[in-house]
CSV table of C-alpha atoms in Angstrom, one decimal:
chain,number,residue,atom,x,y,z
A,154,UNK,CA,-10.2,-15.7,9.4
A,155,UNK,CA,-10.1,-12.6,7.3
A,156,UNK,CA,-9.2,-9.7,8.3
A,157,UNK,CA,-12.3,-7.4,9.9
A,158,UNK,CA,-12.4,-3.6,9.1
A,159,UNK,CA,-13.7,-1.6,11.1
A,160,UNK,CA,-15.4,2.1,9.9
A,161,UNK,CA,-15.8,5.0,12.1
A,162,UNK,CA,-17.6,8.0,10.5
A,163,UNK,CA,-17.4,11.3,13.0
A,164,UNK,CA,-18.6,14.9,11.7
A,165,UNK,CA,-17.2,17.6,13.4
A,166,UNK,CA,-17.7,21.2,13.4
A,167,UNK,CA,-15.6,23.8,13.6
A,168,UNK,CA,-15.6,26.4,17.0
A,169,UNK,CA,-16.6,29.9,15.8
A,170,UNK,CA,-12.9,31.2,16.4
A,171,UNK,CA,-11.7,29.3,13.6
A,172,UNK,CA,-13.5,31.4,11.4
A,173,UNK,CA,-10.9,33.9,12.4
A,174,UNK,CA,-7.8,32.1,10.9
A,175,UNK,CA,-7.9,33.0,7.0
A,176,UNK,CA,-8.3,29.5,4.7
A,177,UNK,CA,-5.0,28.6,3.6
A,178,UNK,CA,-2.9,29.2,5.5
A,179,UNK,CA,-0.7,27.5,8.3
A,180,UNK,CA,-2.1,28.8,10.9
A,181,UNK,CA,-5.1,27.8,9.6
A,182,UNK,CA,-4.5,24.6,9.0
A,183,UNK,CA,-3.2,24.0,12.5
A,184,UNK,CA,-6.7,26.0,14.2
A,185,UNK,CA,-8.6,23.4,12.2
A,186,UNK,CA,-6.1,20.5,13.4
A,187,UNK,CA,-6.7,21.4,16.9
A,188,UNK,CA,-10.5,22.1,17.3
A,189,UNK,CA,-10.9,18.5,17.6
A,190,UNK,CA,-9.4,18.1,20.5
A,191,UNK,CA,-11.2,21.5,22.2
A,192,UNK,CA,-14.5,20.4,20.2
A,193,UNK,CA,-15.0,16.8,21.6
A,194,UNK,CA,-15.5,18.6,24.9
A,195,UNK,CA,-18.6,19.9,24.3
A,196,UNK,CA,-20.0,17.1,21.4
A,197,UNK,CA,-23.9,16.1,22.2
A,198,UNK,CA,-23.9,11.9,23.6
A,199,UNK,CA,-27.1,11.3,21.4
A,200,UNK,CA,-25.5,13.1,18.3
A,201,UNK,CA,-22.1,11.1,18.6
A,202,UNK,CA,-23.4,7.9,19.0
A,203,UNK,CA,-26.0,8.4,15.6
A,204,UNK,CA,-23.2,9.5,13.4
A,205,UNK,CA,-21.0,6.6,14.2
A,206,UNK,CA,-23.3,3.8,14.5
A,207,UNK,CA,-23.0,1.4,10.7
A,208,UNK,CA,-24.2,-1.5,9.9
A,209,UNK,CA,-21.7,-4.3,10.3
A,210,UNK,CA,-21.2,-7.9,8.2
A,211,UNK,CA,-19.2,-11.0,7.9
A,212,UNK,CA,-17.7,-12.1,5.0
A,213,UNK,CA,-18.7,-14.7,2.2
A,214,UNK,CA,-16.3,-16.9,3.5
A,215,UNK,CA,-16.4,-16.4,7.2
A,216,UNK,CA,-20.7,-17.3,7.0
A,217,UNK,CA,-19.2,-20.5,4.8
A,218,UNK,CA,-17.2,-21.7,7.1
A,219,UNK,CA,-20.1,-21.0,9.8
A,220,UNK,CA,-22.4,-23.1,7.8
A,221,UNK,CA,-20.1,-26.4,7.2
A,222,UNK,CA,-21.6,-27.3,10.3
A,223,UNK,CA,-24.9,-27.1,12.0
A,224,UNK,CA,-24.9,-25.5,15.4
A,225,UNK,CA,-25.4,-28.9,16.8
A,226,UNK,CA,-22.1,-30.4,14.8
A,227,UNK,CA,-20.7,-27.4,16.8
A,228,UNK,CA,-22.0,-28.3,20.0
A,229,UNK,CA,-20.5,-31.4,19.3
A,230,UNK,CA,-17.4,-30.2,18.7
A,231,UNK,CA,-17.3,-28.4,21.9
A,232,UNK,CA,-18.2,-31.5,24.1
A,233,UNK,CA,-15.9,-33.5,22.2
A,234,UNK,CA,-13.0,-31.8,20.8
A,235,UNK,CA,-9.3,-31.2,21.2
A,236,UNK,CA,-8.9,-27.8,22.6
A,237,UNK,CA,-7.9,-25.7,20.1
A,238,UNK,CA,-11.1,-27.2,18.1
A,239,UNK,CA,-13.2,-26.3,20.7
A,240,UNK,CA,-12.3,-22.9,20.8
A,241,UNK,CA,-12.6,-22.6,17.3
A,242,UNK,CA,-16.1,-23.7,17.9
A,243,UNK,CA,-17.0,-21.3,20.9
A,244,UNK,CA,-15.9,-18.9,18.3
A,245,UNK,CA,-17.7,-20.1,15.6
A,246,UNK,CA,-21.1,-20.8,17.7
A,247,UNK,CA,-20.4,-17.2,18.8
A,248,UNK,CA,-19.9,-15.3,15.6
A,249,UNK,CA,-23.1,-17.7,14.1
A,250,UNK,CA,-25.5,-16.3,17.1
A,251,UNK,CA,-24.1,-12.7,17.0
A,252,UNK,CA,-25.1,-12.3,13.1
A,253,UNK,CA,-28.1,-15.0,13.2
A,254,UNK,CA,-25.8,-17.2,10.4
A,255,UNK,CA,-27.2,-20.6,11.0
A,256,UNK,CA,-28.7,-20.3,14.2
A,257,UNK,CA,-31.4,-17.4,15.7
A,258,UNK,CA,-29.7,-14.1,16.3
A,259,UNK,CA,-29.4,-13.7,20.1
A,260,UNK,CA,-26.6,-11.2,20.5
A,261,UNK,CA,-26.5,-12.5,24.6
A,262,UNK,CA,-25.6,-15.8,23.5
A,263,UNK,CA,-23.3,-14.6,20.6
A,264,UNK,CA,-20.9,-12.4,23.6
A,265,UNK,CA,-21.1,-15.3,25.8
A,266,UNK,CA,-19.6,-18.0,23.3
A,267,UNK,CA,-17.3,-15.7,21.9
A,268,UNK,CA,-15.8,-14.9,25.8
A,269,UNK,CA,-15.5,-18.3,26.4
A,270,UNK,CA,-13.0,-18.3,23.6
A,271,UNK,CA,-11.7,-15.0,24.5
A,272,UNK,CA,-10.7,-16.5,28.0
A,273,UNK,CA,-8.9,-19.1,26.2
A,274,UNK,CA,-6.7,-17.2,24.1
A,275,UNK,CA,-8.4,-16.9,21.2
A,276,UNK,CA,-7.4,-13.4,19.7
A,277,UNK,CA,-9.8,-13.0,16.9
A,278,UNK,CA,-12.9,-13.7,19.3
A,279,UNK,CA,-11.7,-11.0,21.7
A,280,UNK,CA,-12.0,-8.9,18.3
A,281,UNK,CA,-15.2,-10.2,17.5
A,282,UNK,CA,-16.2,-8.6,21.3
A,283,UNK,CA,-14.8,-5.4,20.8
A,284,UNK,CA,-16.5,-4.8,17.3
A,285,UNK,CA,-19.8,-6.1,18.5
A,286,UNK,CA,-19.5,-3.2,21.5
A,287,UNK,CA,-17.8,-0.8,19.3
A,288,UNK,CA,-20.0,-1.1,16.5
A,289,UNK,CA,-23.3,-1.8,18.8
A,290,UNK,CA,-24.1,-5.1,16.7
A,291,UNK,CA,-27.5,-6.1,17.1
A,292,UNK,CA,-29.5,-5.1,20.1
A,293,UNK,CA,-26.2,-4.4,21.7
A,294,UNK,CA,-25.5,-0.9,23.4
A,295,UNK,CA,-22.5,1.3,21.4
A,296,UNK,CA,-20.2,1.4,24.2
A,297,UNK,CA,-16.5,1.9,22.8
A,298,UNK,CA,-15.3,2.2,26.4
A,299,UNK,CA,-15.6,-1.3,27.0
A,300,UNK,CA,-14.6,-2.6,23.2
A,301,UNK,CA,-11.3,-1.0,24.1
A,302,UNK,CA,-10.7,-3.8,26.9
A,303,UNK,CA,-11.8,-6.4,24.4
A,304,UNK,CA,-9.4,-4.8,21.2
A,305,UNK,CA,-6.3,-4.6,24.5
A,306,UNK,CA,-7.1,-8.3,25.2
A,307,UNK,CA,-7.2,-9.1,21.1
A,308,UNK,CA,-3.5,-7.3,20.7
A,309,UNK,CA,-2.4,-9.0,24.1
A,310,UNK,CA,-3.3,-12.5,22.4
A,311,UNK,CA,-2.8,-11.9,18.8
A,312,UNK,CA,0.9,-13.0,18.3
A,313,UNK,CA,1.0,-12.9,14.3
A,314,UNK,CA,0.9,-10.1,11.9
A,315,UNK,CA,-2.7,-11.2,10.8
A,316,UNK,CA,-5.8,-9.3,11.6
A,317,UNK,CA,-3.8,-6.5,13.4
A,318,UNK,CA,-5.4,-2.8,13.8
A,319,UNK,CA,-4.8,0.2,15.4
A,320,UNK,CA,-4.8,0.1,19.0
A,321,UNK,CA,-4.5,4.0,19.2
A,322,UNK,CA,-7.4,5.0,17.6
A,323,UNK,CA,-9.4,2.4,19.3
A,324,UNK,CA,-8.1,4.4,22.4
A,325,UNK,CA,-8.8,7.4,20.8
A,326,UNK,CA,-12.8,6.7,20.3
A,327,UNK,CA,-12.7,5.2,23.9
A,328,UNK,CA,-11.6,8.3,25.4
A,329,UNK,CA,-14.0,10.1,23.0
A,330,UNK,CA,-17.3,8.4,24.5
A,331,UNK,CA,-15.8,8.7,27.9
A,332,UNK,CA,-16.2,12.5,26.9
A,333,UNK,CA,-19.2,12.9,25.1
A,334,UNK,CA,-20.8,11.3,28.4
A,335,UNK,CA,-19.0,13.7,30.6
A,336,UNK,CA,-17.1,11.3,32.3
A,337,UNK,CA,-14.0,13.6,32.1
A,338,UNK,CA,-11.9,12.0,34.3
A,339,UNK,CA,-12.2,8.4,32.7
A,340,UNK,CA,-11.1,10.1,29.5
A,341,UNK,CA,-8.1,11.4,31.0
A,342,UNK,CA,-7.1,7.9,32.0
A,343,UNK,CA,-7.7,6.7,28.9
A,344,UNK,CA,-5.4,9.5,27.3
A,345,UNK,CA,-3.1,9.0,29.3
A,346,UNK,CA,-2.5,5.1,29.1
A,347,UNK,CA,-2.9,5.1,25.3
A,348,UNK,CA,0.1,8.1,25.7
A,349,UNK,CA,2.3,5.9,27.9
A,350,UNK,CA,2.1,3.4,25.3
A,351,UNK,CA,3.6,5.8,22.9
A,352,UNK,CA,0.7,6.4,21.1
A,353,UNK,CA,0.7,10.6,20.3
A,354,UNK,CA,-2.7,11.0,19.5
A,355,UNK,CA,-3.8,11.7,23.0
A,356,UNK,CA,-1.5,15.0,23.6
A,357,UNK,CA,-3.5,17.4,22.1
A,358,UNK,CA,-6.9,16.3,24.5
A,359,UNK,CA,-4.5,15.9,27.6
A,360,UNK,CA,-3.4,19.3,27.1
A,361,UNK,CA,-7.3,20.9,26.4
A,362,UNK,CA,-8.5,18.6,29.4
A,363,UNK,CA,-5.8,20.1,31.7
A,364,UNK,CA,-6.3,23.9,29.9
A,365,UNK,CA,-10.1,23.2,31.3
A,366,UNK,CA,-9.4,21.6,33.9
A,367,UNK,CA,-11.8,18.9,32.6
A,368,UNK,CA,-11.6,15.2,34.6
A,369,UNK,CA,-8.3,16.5,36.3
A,370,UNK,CA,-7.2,19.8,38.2
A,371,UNK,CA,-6.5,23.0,36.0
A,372,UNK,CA,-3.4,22.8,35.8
A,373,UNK,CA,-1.2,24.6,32.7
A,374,UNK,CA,1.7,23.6,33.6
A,375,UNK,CA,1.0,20.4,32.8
A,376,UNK,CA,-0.8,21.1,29.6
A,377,UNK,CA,2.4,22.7,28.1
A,378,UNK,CA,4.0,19.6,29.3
A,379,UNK,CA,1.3,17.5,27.0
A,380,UNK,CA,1.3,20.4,24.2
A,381,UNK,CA,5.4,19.3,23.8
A,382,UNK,CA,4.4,15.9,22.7
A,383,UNK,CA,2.4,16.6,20.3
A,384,UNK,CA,3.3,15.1,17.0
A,385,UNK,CA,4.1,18.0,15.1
A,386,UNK,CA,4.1,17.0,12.1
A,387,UNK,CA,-0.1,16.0,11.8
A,388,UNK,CA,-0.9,19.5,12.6
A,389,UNK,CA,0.3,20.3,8.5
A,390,UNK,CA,-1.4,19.6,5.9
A,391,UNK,CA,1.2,19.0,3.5
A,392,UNK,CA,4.8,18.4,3.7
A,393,UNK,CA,5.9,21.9,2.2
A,394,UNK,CA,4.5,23.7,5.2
A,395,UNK,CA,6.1,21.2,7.7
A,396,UNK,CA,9.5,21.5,6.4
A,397,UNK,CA,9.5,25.1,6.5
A,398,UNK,CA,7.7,26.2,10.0
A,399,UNK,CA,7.2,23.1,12.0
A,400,UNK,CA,10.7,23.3,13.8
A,401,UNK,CA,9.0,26.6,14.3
A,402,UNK,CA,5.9,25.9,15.8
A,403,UNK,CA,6.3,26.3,20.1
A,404,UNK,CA,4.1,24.3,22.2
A,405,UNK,CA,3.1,27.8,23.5
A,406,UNK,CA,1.1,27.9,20.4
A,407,UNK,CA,-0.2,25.1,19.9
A,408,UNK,CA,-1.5,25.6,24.0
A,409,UNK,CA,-2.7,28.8,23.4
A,410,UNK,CA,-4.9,27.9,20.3
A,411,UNK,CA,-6.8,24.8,22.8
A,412,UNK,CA,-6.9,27.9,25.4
A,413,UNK,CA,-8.8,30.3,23.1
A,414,UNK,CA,-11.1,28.0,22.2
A,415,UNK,CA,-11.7,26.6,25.9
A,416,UNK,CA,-12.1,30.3,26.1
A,417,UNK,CA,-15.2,30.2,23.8
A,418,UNK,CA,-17.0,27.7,25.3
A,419,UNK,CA,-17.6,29.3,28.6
A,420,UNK,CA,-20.1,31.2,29.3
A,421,UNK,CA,-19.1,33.2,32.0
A,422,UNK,CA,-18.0,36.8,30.1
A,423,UNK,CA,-15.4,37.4,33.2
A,424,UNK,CA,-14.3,33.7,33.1
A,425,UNK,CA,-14.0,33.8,29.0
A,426,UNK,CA,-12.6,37.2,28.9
A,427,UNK,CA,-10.1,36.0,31.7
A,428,UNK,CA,-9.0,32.9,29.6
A,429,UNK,CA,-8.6,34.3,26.6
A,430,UNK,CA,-6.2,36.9,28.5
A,431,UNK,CA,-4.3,34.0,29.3
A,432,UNK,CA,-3.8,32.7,26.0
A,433,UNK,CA,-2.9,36.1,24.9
A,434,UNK,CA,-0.1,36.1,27.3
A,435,UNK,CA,0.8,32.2,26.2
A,436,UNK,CA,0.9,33.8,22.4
A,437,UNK,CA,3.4,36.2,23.6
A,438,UNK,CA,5.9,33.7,25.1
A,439,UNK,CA,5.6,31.6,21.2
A,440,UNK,CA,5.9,35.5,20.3
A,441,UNK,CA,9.9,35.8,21.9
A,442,UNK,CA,10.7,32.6,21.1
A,443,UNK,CA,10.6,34.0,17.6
A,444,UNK,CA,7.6,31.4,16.5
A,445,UNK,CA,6.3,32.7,13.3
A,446,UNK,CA,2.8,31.2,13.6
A,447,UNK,CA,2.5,31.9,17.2
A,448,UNK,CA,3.0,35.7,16.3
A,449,UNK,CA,0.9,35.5,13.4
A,450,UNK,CA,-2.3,34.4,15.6
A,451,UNK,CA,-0.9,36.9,18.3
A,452,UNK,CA,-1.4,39.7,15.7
A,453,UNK,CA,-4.6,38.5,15.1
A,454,UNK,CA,-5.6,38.5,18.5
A,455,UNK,CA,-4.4,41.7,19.8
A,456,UNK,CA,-6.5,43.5,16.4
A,457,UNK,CA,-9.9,41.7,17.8
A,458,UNK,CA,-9.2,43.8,21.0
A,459,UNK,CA,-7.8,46.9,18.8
A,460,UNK,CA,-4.3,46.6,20.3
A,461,UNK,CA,-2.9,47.4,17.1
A,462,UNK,CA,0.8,48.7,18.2
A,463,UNK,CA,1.5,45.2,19.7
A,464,UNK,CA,-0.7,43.6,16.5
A,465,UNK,CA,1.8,45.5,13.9
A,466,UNK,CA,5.1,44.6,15.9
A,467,UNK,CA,4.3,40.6,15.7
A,468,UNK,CA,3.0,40.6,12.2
A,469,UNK,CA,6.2,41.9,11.4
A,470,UNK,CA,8.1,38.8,13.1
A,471,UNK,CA,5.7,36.4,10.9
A,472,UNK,CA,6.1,38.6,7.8
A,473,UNK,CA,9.8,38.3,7.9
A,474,UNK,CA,9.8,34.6,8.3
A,475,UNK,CA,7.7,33.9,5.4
A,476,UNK,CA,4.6,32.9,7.0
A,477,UNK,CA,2.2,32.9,3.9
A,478,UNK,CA,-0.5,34.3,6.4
A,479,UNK,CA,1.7,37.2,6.5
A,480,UNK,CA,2.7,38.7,3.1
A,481,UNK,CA,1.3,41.7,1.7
């Protein structure tokens, strides 16, 4: 069966602190690489689940091979066949009434012919599950919470190198939904599964959801503990800027960026003033651990709230280490 690819279009909009960070340079590219993981927090469920939702399609070849039988040769086939023919035709009579290719679309009879498979072993009909949920096929409800079980169940069963994709962003939109609906804590345990399978996407929403105190106990501690694994590396934009700064970049930073813009979204002036004290006093930790970027953002934080003795003194740090951002 050829391979199915699957398309996910999310827009996202940037938090108003952002607007702070000058374009071009790496601070700024690093503010825009994390406001997706502080954004998703407060994404609208109806607006999420429009810009995502695409039409989906089989193949040429796929509805060929559908219609060398009739639905009854298929029934047939299930009665009578050897069991690897039969799930191929559970599979086949599921894909067929899930698209309406030789038989009447009924998206209900589709899911239950391709589970029957499914519960056999057949990978690519635990796929065909996952991207009828994921994708909202039909009359079926967008739910990428529960494609995620179906894509685990695909991997677990799919024991070649064909039709392979990537687990961790299938985790990644899981957790997403599980947020857009508020369900905080479910998106923490999704994080945090796709993380202990070594998947590093997750370390920048683990550490906002912990900054907030989101589906788990405020806890910033922890979130330090989550800002140290993230990958580095995806916070640049290009290799240049990675090479020079990124052994640079703390985790302080990268945890106090998340913080501010927690910090924005609350709207509680004590509570948001008190945060973004915090993540002032974050910055200055990235600040003595000579963190170029860190003090960059630091200077511009402490001239929003006209601290400009302490705002010249870490400019100078990020001036001297060549931070772009920096030079006059």
């Amino acid at each position: 069966m050829k391979r199915i690819l699957t398309v996910i279009l999310v827009s996202l909009t940037l938090q108003s602190y952002a607007a702070v960070m000058p374009y071009g340079s790496v601070a700024r590219q690093i503010q825009d690489s994390l406001n997706r993981s502080t954004w998703i927090l407060n994404w609208n469920e109806g607006v999420w689940i429009d810009l995502i939702k695409i039409p989906y399609d089989i193949s040429e070849e796929i509805k060929a091979k559908l219609l060398s039988k009739t639905t009854a040769e298929w029934l047939d086939v299930v009665s009578n066949g050897s069991e690897a023919e039969q799930q191929e035709a559970n599979s086949a009579l599921g894909v067929s009434y899930l698209f309406g290719v030789g038989a009447k679309q009924s998206e209900e009879m589709g899911l239950l012919y391709l589970q029957v498979a499914a519960d056999k072993g057949r990978a690519n009909s635990a796929q065909y599950i996952a991207l009828a949920y994921g994708g909202g096929i039909g009359k079926i409800t967008e739910d990428y919470v529960e494609a995620l079980k179906w894509y685990k169940l695909a991997d677990k069963l799919n024991t070649t190198s064909e039709n392979k994709f990537d687990l961790g962003a299938m985790y990644l939109r899981a957790a997403e939904q599980a947020t857009v609906r508020k369900d905080y804590k479910q998106a923490a345990d999704i994080h945090k599964e796709s993380l202990a399978l070594g998947h590093k996407q997750p370390a920048p929403y683990l550490t906002a959801l912990y900054a907030a105190g989101l589906g788990v106990n405020e806890d910033m501690d922890k979130a330090l503990e989550y800002a140290k694994q993230v990958d580095i590396k995806t916070l640049f934009n290009n290799d240049d800027d990675y090479k020079k700064f990124g052994d640079k970049l703390s985790p302080e930073t990268i945890l106090a960026l998340i913080k501010m813009n927690i910090s924005g979204l609350n709207n509680n002036i004590f509570k948001r003033s008190d945060e973004y004290h915090q993540a002032r006093l974050i910055l200055d930790e990235a600040v003595h651990k000579n963190d170029p970027i860190g003090a960059y953002i630091a200077h511009k934080a402490a001239y929003q709230t006209k601290d400009f003795s302490y705002a010249a003194r870490v400019m100078d740090i990020a001036a001297e280490a060549g931070l772009p951002a920096a030079q006059f």
